[in-house]
Amino acid sequence: MKNSVVMVTGGAGFVGSHLVETLLANNNEVYVFDVVPIEKANNLKEVRNHEKLHYFVGDLRKQEDIQAFWQEDATAIYHLASVVGINHYIDDPLKLVDIVVIGTRHILAEAAKSNTKVIFTSTSEVYGKNPEVPWAEDGDRVLGPTYVDRWSYSTGKAVCEHMLYGMYKQSGLPFVIVRFFNVYGPRQSPNFVVSQSINKVLRDEQPLLYDDGKMTRCFTYVDDIVKGLILAAVTEEAVGEAINLGNSVEVTVKDVIETVLSTAQSDIGYKQFITSEEYGKQYEDIIRRIPKVDKAEEILGWKSEIQLEEGISKTIGWAKANPWWVGKSLDEVAEVK
Ligand SMILES: NC(=O)c1ccc[n+]([C@@H]2O[C@H](COP(=O)([O-])OP(=O)(O)OC[C@H]3O[C@@H](n4cnc5c(N)ncnc54)[C@H](O)[C@@H]3O)[C@@H](O)[C@H]2O)c1
């Protein structure tokens, strides 16, 4: 996708900012839509004044903002803007519906007018707690009851996937769904296991170990994710498909915290966080979350290349060089949303 016009929603966010930097480095005209004003978008500090960056402040919940932003000649829109992080959707499940479901509906309405390819960022959460791992893209969705707020995110993203399949069948709107598995790396908000542990250790605080820490995840470094996103946009065979983007190595959350402690050469240990005491019945954890990765390899020629130790080491190196991020508390992050 060299020298073309592309749109990115959520470009001031963690994954979005890395994507924007790469798209600019590849000589694209990049139009970013985000609710955060550019002067507050620390994640885009390095490229803020880039001549090919066109930044638009708007809210996905307002159709008129999206209309004002829309670039008819764009080759694709990468739709990343979303409510992200379990604390946010437990705090305000209605906001999740407004931003994820109604916001995406607004994006699709504009995309349909100009027949613009939509790269939709979905999540491993759509598989819910399906015990049959690894999860292939056509695997079942196994969810808990609706009074458990955590399933609202999975359901919201799945509704968006349904809208995309529907519009593709009815009017041929081109799309690719990418389902990310636990992305981590520089600039991530410090409320996910890798970023929270690094942030706390560098502040001389104990990282939180959720329950027994035996749940497993497949952590995927942000640079790998950006490569996968761009391949999804430029690969013709990917149109009309949902594709997992995830590392295939399964590790326990406890192992991750221990890797952070040893890489940062810290002996501070960890603090127990009992989810049933903090969240009550609103919380339900997923024991194992593992992607099947063959489809990404076959269609996109993509494979996650950066393994956890290397990714954690890179992220710690970046965090030490960026005191603004280390000083960022969870409360400040919550305020932005
Ligand atoms: N990080 C992960 O591990 C992960 C895993 C699975 C899926 N995803 C998906 O990837 C995408 C990017 O995630 P991220 O980790 O970069 O999240 P992030 O929170 O860092 O970025 C989301 C961006 O969306 C913007 N946004 C929120 N509400 C908005 C609104 N109403 N209007 C306009 N912009 C708004 C935010 O300001 C932010 O810049 C999301 O769609 C997320 O669901 C992420």
Short mmCIF file of C-alpha atoms and ligand atoms in Angstrom, two decimals:
data_model
loop_
_atom_site.label_atom_id
_atom_site.label_comp_id
_atom_site.label_asym_id
_atom_site.label_seq_id
_atom_site.Cartn_x
_atom_site.Cartn_y
_atom_site.Cartn_z
CA MET A 1 0.00 0.00 0.00
CA LYS A 2 2.74 2.49 -0.99
CA ASN A 3 1.95 6.10 -1.83
CA SER A 4 -1.75 5.71 -1.18
CA VAL A 5 -4.32 7.42 0.97
CA VAL A 6 -5.37 5.43 4.04
CA MET A 7 -7.63 6.16 7.02
CA VAL A 8 -7.01 4.99 10.59
CA THR A 9 -9.49 5.31 13.44
CA GLY A 10 -8.02 5.11 16.95
CA GLY A 11 -4.67 6.30 15.57
CA ALA A 12 -3.74 8.00 18.85
CA GLY A 13 -4.03 4.69 20.69
CA PHE A 14 -1.47 2.03 21.40
CA VAL A 15 -1.69 -0.18 18.28
CA GLY A 16 -2.99 2.70 16.12
CA SER A 17 0.05 4.89 16.76
CA HIS A 18 2.46 2.12 15.76
CA LEU A 19 0.40 1.49 12.63
CA VAL A 20 0.33 5.22 11.76
CA GLU A 21 4.12 5.48 12.12
CA THR A 22 4.65 2.52 9.79
CA LEU A 23 2.14 3.78 7.22
CA LEU A 24 3.88 7.17 7.20
CA ALA A 25 7.29 5.51 6.87
CA ASN A 26 5.86 3.65 3.85
CA ASN A 27 5.04 7.02 2.28
CA ASN A 28 1.24 6.93 2.62
CA GLU A 29 -1.02 9.93 3.16
CA VAL A 30 -2.47 8.96 6.56
CA TYR A 31 -5.79 10.35 7.81
CA VAL A 32 -6.30 9.71 11.52
CA PHE A 33 -9.60 9.93 13.41
CA ASP A 34 -9.51 9.92 17.22
CA VAL A 35 -11.36 11.51 20.10
CA VAL A 36 -8.07 12.60 21.72
CA PRO A 37 -6.76 16.02 20.60
CA ILE A 38 -3.38 15.77 18.87
CA GLU A 39 -1.59 17.87 21.49
CA LYS A 40 -2.60 15.26 24.08
CA ALA A 41 -1.73 12.30 21.85
CA ASN A 42 1.62 11.41 23.42
CA ASN A 43 1.70 8.22 21.38
CA LEU A 44 2.06 10.24 18.17
CA LYS A 45 4.73 12.58 19.56
CA GLU A 46 7.36 11.43 17.06
CA VAL A 47 5.21 12.02 13.97
CA ARG A 48 2.94 14.87 15.11
CA ASN A 49 4.38 17.30 12.55
CA HIS A 50 4.79 14.81 9.69
CA GLU A 51 3.61 16.40 6.44
CA LYS A 52 1.65 13.30 5.42
CA LEU A 53 -0.23 13.01 8.74
CA HIS A 54 -3.74 14.50 8.65
CA TYR A 55 -5.32 14.41 12.09
CA PHE A 56 -9.03 14.77 12.75
CA VAL A 57 -10.54 15.02 16.23
CA GLY A 58 -13.95 13.39 16.33
CA ASP A 59 -16.21 10.95 18.12
CA LEU A 60 -17.29 7.67 16.52
CA ARG A 61 -20.68 8.15 18.14
CA LYS A 62 -21.33 11.15 15.85
CA GLN A 63 -22.07 10.25 12.25
CA GLU A 64 -21.40 13.88 11.19
CA ASP A 65 -17.82 13.68 12.57
CA ILE A 66 -17.16 10.58 10.48
CA GLN A 67 -18.68 12.20 7.39
CA ALA A 68 -16.46 15.26 7.83
CA PHE A 69 -13.38 13.04 8.18
CA TRP A 70 -14.10 10.62 5.33
CA GLN A 71 -11.65 10.36 2.39
CA GLU A 72 -13.40 8.89 -0.65
CA ASP A 73 -10.11 8.16 -2.44
CA ALA A 74 -8.70 6.10 0.45
CA THR A 75 -7.70 2.54 -0.41
CA ALA A 76 -8.71 1.30 3.04
CA ILE A 77 -9.84 2.26 6.51
CA TYR A 78 -8.16 0.55 9.46
CA HIS A 79 -10.87 0.71 12.12
CA LEU A 80 -9.17 0.46 15.51
CA ALA A 81 -11.03 2.99 17.66
CA SER A 82 -12.82 1.20 20.47
CA VAL A 83 -13.37 0.95 24.17
CA VAL A 84 -10.47 -1.28 25.28
CA GLY A 85 -9.71 -2.80 28.69
CA ILE A 86 -11.97 -4.76 31.00
CA ASN A 87 -12.11 -1.99 33.63
CA HIS A 88 -13.73 0.33 31.07
CA TYR A 89 -16.49 -1.99 29.97
CA ILE A 90 -17.25 -3.15 33.48
CA ASP A 91 -17.53 0.53 34.52
CA ASP A 92 -19.76 1.57 31.61
CA PRO A 93 -21.24 -1.23 29.47
CA LEU A 94 -23.56 1.18 27.61
CA LYS A 95 -20.63 3.28 26.42
CA LEU A 96 -19.19 0.09 24.94
CA VAL A 97 -22.33 -0.48 22.90
CA ASP A 98 -22.37 3.15 21.74
CA ILE A 99 -18.73 3.25 20.68
CA VAL A 100 -18.12 -0.30 19.45
CA VAL A 101 -21.48 -1.20 17.89
CA ILE A 102 -23.05 2.14 16.91
CA GLY A 103 -19.65 3.72 16.13
CA THR A 104 -18.75 0.86 13.79
CA ARG A 105 -22.19 1.06 12.17
CA HIS A 106 -21.42 4.73 11.40
CA ILE A 107 -18.06 3.78 9.84
CA LEU A 108 -19.71 1.08 7.72
CA ALA A 109 -22.39 3.48 6.48
CA GLU A 110 -19.68 5.78 5.08
CA ALA A 111 -17.58 2.87 3.77
CA ALA A 112 -20.61 1.58 1.85
CA LYS A 113 -21.00 4.91 0.02
CA SER A 114 -17.43 4.91 -1.31
CA ASN A 115 -16.97 1.10 -1.33
CA THR A 116 -13.88 1.48 0.88
CA LYS A 117 -12.19 -1.66 2.18
CA VAL A 118 -12.62 -1.98 5.98
CA ILE A 119 -9.90 -3.61 8.08
CA PHE A 120 -11.75 -4.33 11.30
CA THR A 121 -9.80 -5.01 14.50
CA SER A 122 -11.61 -7.70 16.42
CA THR A 123 -10.41 -9.77 19.32
CA SER A 124 -9.72 -13.24 20.68
CA GLU A 125 -12.49 -12.39 23.17
CA VAL A 126 -15.04 -13.32 20.48
CA TYR A 127 -14.25 -17.00 21.20
CA GLY A 128 -15.21 -16.36 24.82
CA LYS A 129 -14.32 -19.28 27.06
CA ASN A 130 -14.47 -22.02 24.43
CA PRO A 131 -12.50 -24.83 26.17
CA GLU A 132 -11.39 -26.36 22.86
CA VAL A 133 -8.09 -24.62 22.23
CA PRO A 134 -6.42 -23.68 19.93
CA TRP A 135 -9.19 -21.57 18.43
CA ALA A 136 -9.64 -21.71 14.67
CA GLU A 137 -11.44 -18.81 13.00
CA ASP A 138 -14.57 -20.92 12.48
CA GLY A 139 -14.55 -22.09 16.12
CA ASP A 140 -17.61 -21.68 18.32
CA ARG A 141 -18.24 -18.67 20.53
CA VAL A 142 -18.83 -19.86 24.12
CA LEU A 143 -19.97 -17.07 26.42
CA GLY A 144 -21.34 -16.68 29.92
CA PRO A 145 -24.58 -14.96 30.97
CA THR A 146 -25.35 -11.35 30.06
CA TYR A 147 -25.20 -10.17 33.68
CA VAL A 148 -21.44 -10.79 33.50
CA ASP A 149 -20.27 -7.48 32.00
CA ARG A 150 -17.05 -8.84 30.53
CA TRP A 151 -18.98 -10.56 27.72
CA SER A 152 -20.25 -7.20 26.45
CA TYR A 153 -16.95 -6.55 24.65
CA SER A 154 -16.94 -9.98 23.00
CA THR A 155 -20.57 -9.54 22.00
CA GLY A 156 -20.07 -5.96 20.77
CA LYS A 157 -17.14 -6.95 18.53
CA ALA A 158 -19.07 -10.00 17.29
CA VAL A 159 -22.05 -7.82 16.31
CA CYS A 160 -19.61 -5.72 14.24
CA GLU A 161 -18.33 -8.89 12.58
CA HIS A 162 -21.94 -9.85 11.74
CA MET A 163 -22.51 -6.42 10.19
CA LEU A 164 -19.40 -6.84 8.03
CA TYR A 165 -20.37 -10.32 6.80
CA GLY A 166 -23.88 -9.03 6.10
CA MET A 167 -22.76 -6.01 4.08
CA TYR A 168 -20.24 -8.11 2.14
CA LYS A 169 -23.00 -10.55 1.14
CA GLN A 170 -25.61 -7.89 0.42
CA SER A 171 -23.55 -5.23 -1.35
CA GLY A 172 -20.01 -6.61 -1.74
CA LEU A 173 -18.41 -4.14 0.72
CA PRO A 174 -14.83 -5.47 1.00
CA PHE A 175 -13.58 -6.22 4.52
CA VAL A 176 -10.98 -8.15 6.48
CA ILE A 177 -11.48 -9.00 10.15
CA VAL A 178 -8.31 -9.44 12.19
CA ARG A 179 -8.64 -10.95 15.66
CA PHE A 180 -5.77 -9.89 17.90
CA PHE A 181 -4.44 -12.06 20.72
CA ASN A 182 -3.03 -10.13 23.72
CA VAL A 183 -1.00 -7.42 22.04
CA TYR A 184 1.76 -5.74 24.08
CA GLY A 185 4.67 -3.38 23.55
CA PRO A 186 5.76 0.24 23.99
CA ARG A 187 3.03 2.84 24.81
CA GLN A 188 0.30 0.39 25.84
CA SER A 189 -1.91 1.73 28.64
CA PRO A 190 -0.56 0.36 31.92
CA ASN A 191 -3.62 -1.74 32.72
CA PHE A 192 -2.86 -4.96 30.86
CA VAL A 193 -0.70 -7.72 32.28
CA VAL A 194 2.60 -6.96 30.47
CA SER A 195 2.29 -3.16 30.51
CA GLN A 196 0.96 -3.03 34.07
CA SER A 197 3.77 -5.26 35.37
CA ILE A 198 6.49 -3.25 33.59
CA ASN A 199 4.96 0.06 34.68
CA LYS A 200 4.70 -0.98 38.31
CA VAL A 201 8.18 -2.56 38.51
CA LEU A 202 9.75 0.61 37.05
CA ARG A 203 7.86 2.64 39.71
CA ASP A 204 9.17 0.30 42.43
CA GLU A 205 5.69 -1.08 43.03
CA GLN A 206 4.63 -4.73 43.08
CA PRO A 207 2.86 -5.98 39.92
CA LEU A 208 -0.56 -7.53 40.48
CA LEU A 209 -0.96 -11.29 40.14
CA TYR A 210 -4.60 -12.05 39.31
CA ASP A 211 -5.83 -15.04 41.35
CA ASP A 212 -3.40 -17.98 40.99
CA GLY A 213 -1.83 -16.64 37.77
CA LYS A 214 -2.24 -20.03 36.08
CA MET A 215 -4.42 -18.74 33.25
CA THR A 216 -2.54 -18.83 29.95
CA ARG A 217 -2.27 -16.37 27.07
CA CYS A 218 -0.36 -15.99 23.79
CA PHE A 219 1.28 -12.58 23.86
CA THR A 220 1.86 -10.86 20.54
CA TYR A 221 4.34 -8.03 20.08
CA VAL A 222 2.91 -4.86 18.53
CA ASP A 223 5.39 -4.75 15.60
CA ASP A 224 4.18 -8.19 14.50
CA ILE A 225 0.56 -6.98 14.74
CA VAL A 226 1.28 -3.94 12.56
CA LYS A 227 2.83 -6.18 9.88
CA GLY A 228 -0.26 -8.40 10.00
CA LEU A 229 -2.64 -5.43 9.72
CA ILE A 230 -0.89 -4.05 6.63
CA LEU A 231 -0.74 -7.49 5.01
CA ALA A 232 -4.47 -7.89 5.69
CA ALA A 233 -5.13 -4.63 3.84
CA VAL A 234 -3.05 -5.44 0.75
CA THR A 235 -3.78 -9.16 0.30
CA GLU A 236 -6.65 -9.72 -2.10
CA GLU A 237 -7.31 -13.30 -0.85
CA ALA A 238 -7.97 -11.93 2.64
CA VAL A 239 -11.12 -10.06 1.58
CA GLY A 240 -14.24 -11.49 3.23
CA GLU A 241 -12.20 -13.42 5.83
CA ALA A 242 -11.66 -13.35 9.60
CA ILE A 243 -8.03 -14.06 10.52
CA ASN A 244 -6.38 -14.64 13.90
CA LEU A 245 -3.26 -12.58 14.54
CA GLY A 246 -1.51 -14.11 17.50
CA ASN A 247 1.68 -15.69 18.73
CA SER A 248 1.36 -19.46 19.13
CA VAL A 249 3.43 -19.81 22.33
CA GLU A 250 1.26 -20.36 25.41
CA VAL A 251 2.52 -18.92 28.70
CA THR A 252 0.98 -18.46 32.14
CA VAL A 253 0.32 -14.97 33.44
CA LYS A 254 2.56 -15.80 36.40
CA ASP A 255 5.43 -16.61 33.99
CA VAL A 256 4.96 -13.23 32.34
CA ILE A 257 5.26 -11.38 35.64
CA GLU A 258 8.33 -13.39 36.54
CA THR A 259 9.90 -12.61 33.14
CA VAL A 260 9.27 -8.90 33.68
CA LEU A 261 10.81 -9.05 37.17
CA SER A 262 13.90 -10.91 35.98
CA THR A 263 14.39 -8.78 32.84
CA ALA A 264 14.11 -5.60 34.91
CA GLN A 265 16.45 -7.21 37.49
CA SER A 266 13.91 -6.51 40.23
CA ASP A 267 13.28 -8.58 43.36
CA ILE A 268 10.18 -6.65 44.44
CA GLY A 269 7.88 -9.69 43.96
CA TYR A 270 4.16 -9.44 43.22
CA LYS A 271 0.91 -8.57 45.01
CA GLN A 272 -2.09 -10.90 44.98
CA PHE A 273 -5.27 -9.53 43.33
CA ILE A 274 -8.37 -11.60 44.04
CA THR A 275 -10.80 -10.88 41.21
CA SER A 276 -13.91 -12.15 43.03
CA GLU A 277 -13.24 -9.63 45.83
CA GLU A 278 -12.54 -6.75 43.42
CA TYR A 279 -15.09 -7.38 40.69
CA GLY A 280 -17.59 -9.83 42.26
CA LYS A 281 -19.67 -11.86 39.82
CA GLN A 282 -19.18 -9.24 37.06
CA TYR A 283 -15.85 -10.89 36.32
CA GLU A 284 -15.20 -14.25 34.71
CA ASP A 285 -11.74 -15.20 33.56
CA ILE A 286 -10.71 -17.20 30.52
CA ILE A 287 -8.44 -20.06 31.50
CA ARG A 288 -6.64 -20.72 28.20
CA ARG A 289 -6.59 -18.44 25.17
CA ILE A 290 -4.63 -19.84 22.22
CA PRO A 291 -4.98 -19.04 18.50
CA LYS A 292 -4.76 -21.40 15.60
CA VAL A 293 -2.39 -19.51 13.34
CA ASP A 294 -2.42 -21.50 10.08
CA LYS A 295 -4.86 -19.21 8.30
CA ALA A 296 -2.70 -16.10 8.79
CA GLU A 297 0.29 -18.04 7.52
CA GLU A 298 -1.55 -19.45 4.47
CA ILE A 299 -3.39 -16.31 3.38
CA LEU A 300 -1.12 -13.50 4.55
CA GLY A 301 2.24 -15.29 4.80
CA TRP A 302 2.27 -13.86 8.36
CA LYS A 303 3.69 -15.36 11.51
CA SER A 304 4.44 -13.72 14.85
CA GLU A 305 8.23 -13.51 15.02
CA ILE A 306 9.09 -11.69 18.24
CA GLN A 307 8.99 -13.94 21.29
CA LEU A 308 8.03 -12.84 24.78
CA GLU A 309 11.50 -12.41 26.34
CA GLU A 310 12.65 -10.22 23.46
CA GLY A 311 9.40 -8.22 23.41
CA ILE A 312 9.48 -7.61 27.16
CA SER A 313 13.10 -6.55 26.97
CA LYS A 314 12.34 -4.09 24.12
CA THR A 315 9.34 -2.69 26.03
CA ILE A 316 11.32 -2.21 29.25
CA GLY A 317 14.10 -0.47 27.26
CA TRP A 318 11.54 1.86 25.69
CA ALA A 319 9.79 2.54 29.03
CA LYS A 320 13.06 3.51 30.72
CA ALA A 321 13.67 6.05 27.95
CA ASN A 322 10.11 7.45 28.29
CA PRO A 323 9.49 8.67 31.85
CA TRP A 324 6.11 10.21 30.81
CA TRP A 325 4.75 6.68 30.34
CA VAL A 326 6.23 5.31 33.56
CA GLY A 327 4.64 8.24 35.44
CA LYS A 328 1.24 7.53 33.90
CA SER A 329 -1.10 6.01 36.47
CA LEU A 330 -4.12 3.84 35.83
CA ASP A 331 -6.40 6.70 36.96
CA GLU A 332 -4.98 9.06 34.33
CA VAL A 333 -5.57 6.43 31.66
CA ALA A 334 -9.17 5.94 32.81
CA GLU A 335 -9.78 9.70 32.59
CA VAL A 336 -9.08 9.77 28.85
CA LYS A 337 -11.79 7.21 28.09
N1 LIG B 1 -4.40 -4.34 22.75
C1 LIG B 1 -4.88 -5.58 22.65
O1 LIG B 1 -4.36 -6.54 23.25
C2 LIG B 1 -6.06 -5.86 21.76
C3 LIG B 1 -6.54 -7.19 21.71
C4 LIG B 1 -7.63 -7.45 20.90
C5 LIG B 1 -8.20 -6.46 20.14
N2 LIG B 1 -7.73 -5.19 20.22
C6 LIG B 1 -8.38 -4.15 19.41
O2 LIG B 1 -7.39 -3.36 18.74
C7 LIG B 1 -7.83 -2.01 18.64
C8 LIG B 1 -6.77 -1.07 19.19
O3 LIG B 1 -6.55 -1.38 20.56
P1 LIG B 1 -5.48 -0.59 21.43
O4 LIG B 1 -4.90 -1.56 22.38
O5 LIG B 1 -4.59 0.21 20.56
O6 LIG B 1 -6.45 0.38 22.27
P2 LIG B 1 -6.27 1.91 22.72
O7 LIG B 1 -7.25 2.13 23.82
O8 LIG B 1 -4.84 2.23 22.99
O9 LIG B 1 -6.74 2.72 21.43
C9 LIG B 1 -8.09 2.95 21.12
C10 LIG B 1 -8.20 4.36 20.55
O10 LIG B 1 -9.58 4.58 20.23
C11 LIG B 1 -9.88 5.94 20.57
N3 LIG B 1 -11.32 6.08 20.83
C12 LIG B 1 -12.02 5.57 21.88
N4 LIG B 1 -13.30 5.96 21.79
C13 LIG B 1 -13.42 6.73 20.69
C14 LIG B 1 -14.50 7.42 20.09
N5 LIG B 1 -15.71 7.43 20.64
N6 LIG B 1 -14.26 8.10 18.94
C15 LIG B 1 -13.01 8.15 18.39
N7 LIG B 1 -11.94 7.51 18.94
C16 LIG B 1 -12.14 6.82 20.07
C17 LIG B 1 -9.07 6.19 21.83
O11 LIG B 1 -8.89 7.59 22.08
C18 LIG B 1 -7.77 5.47 21.52
O12 LIG B 1 -6.83 6.33 20.91
C19 LIG B 1 -9.18 -1.95 19.36
O13 LIG B 1 -10.22 -2.03 18.41
C20 LIG B 1 -9.18 -3.19 20.23
O14 LIG B 1 -10.49 -3.64 20.49
C21 LIG B 1 -6.67 -4.85 21.02
#
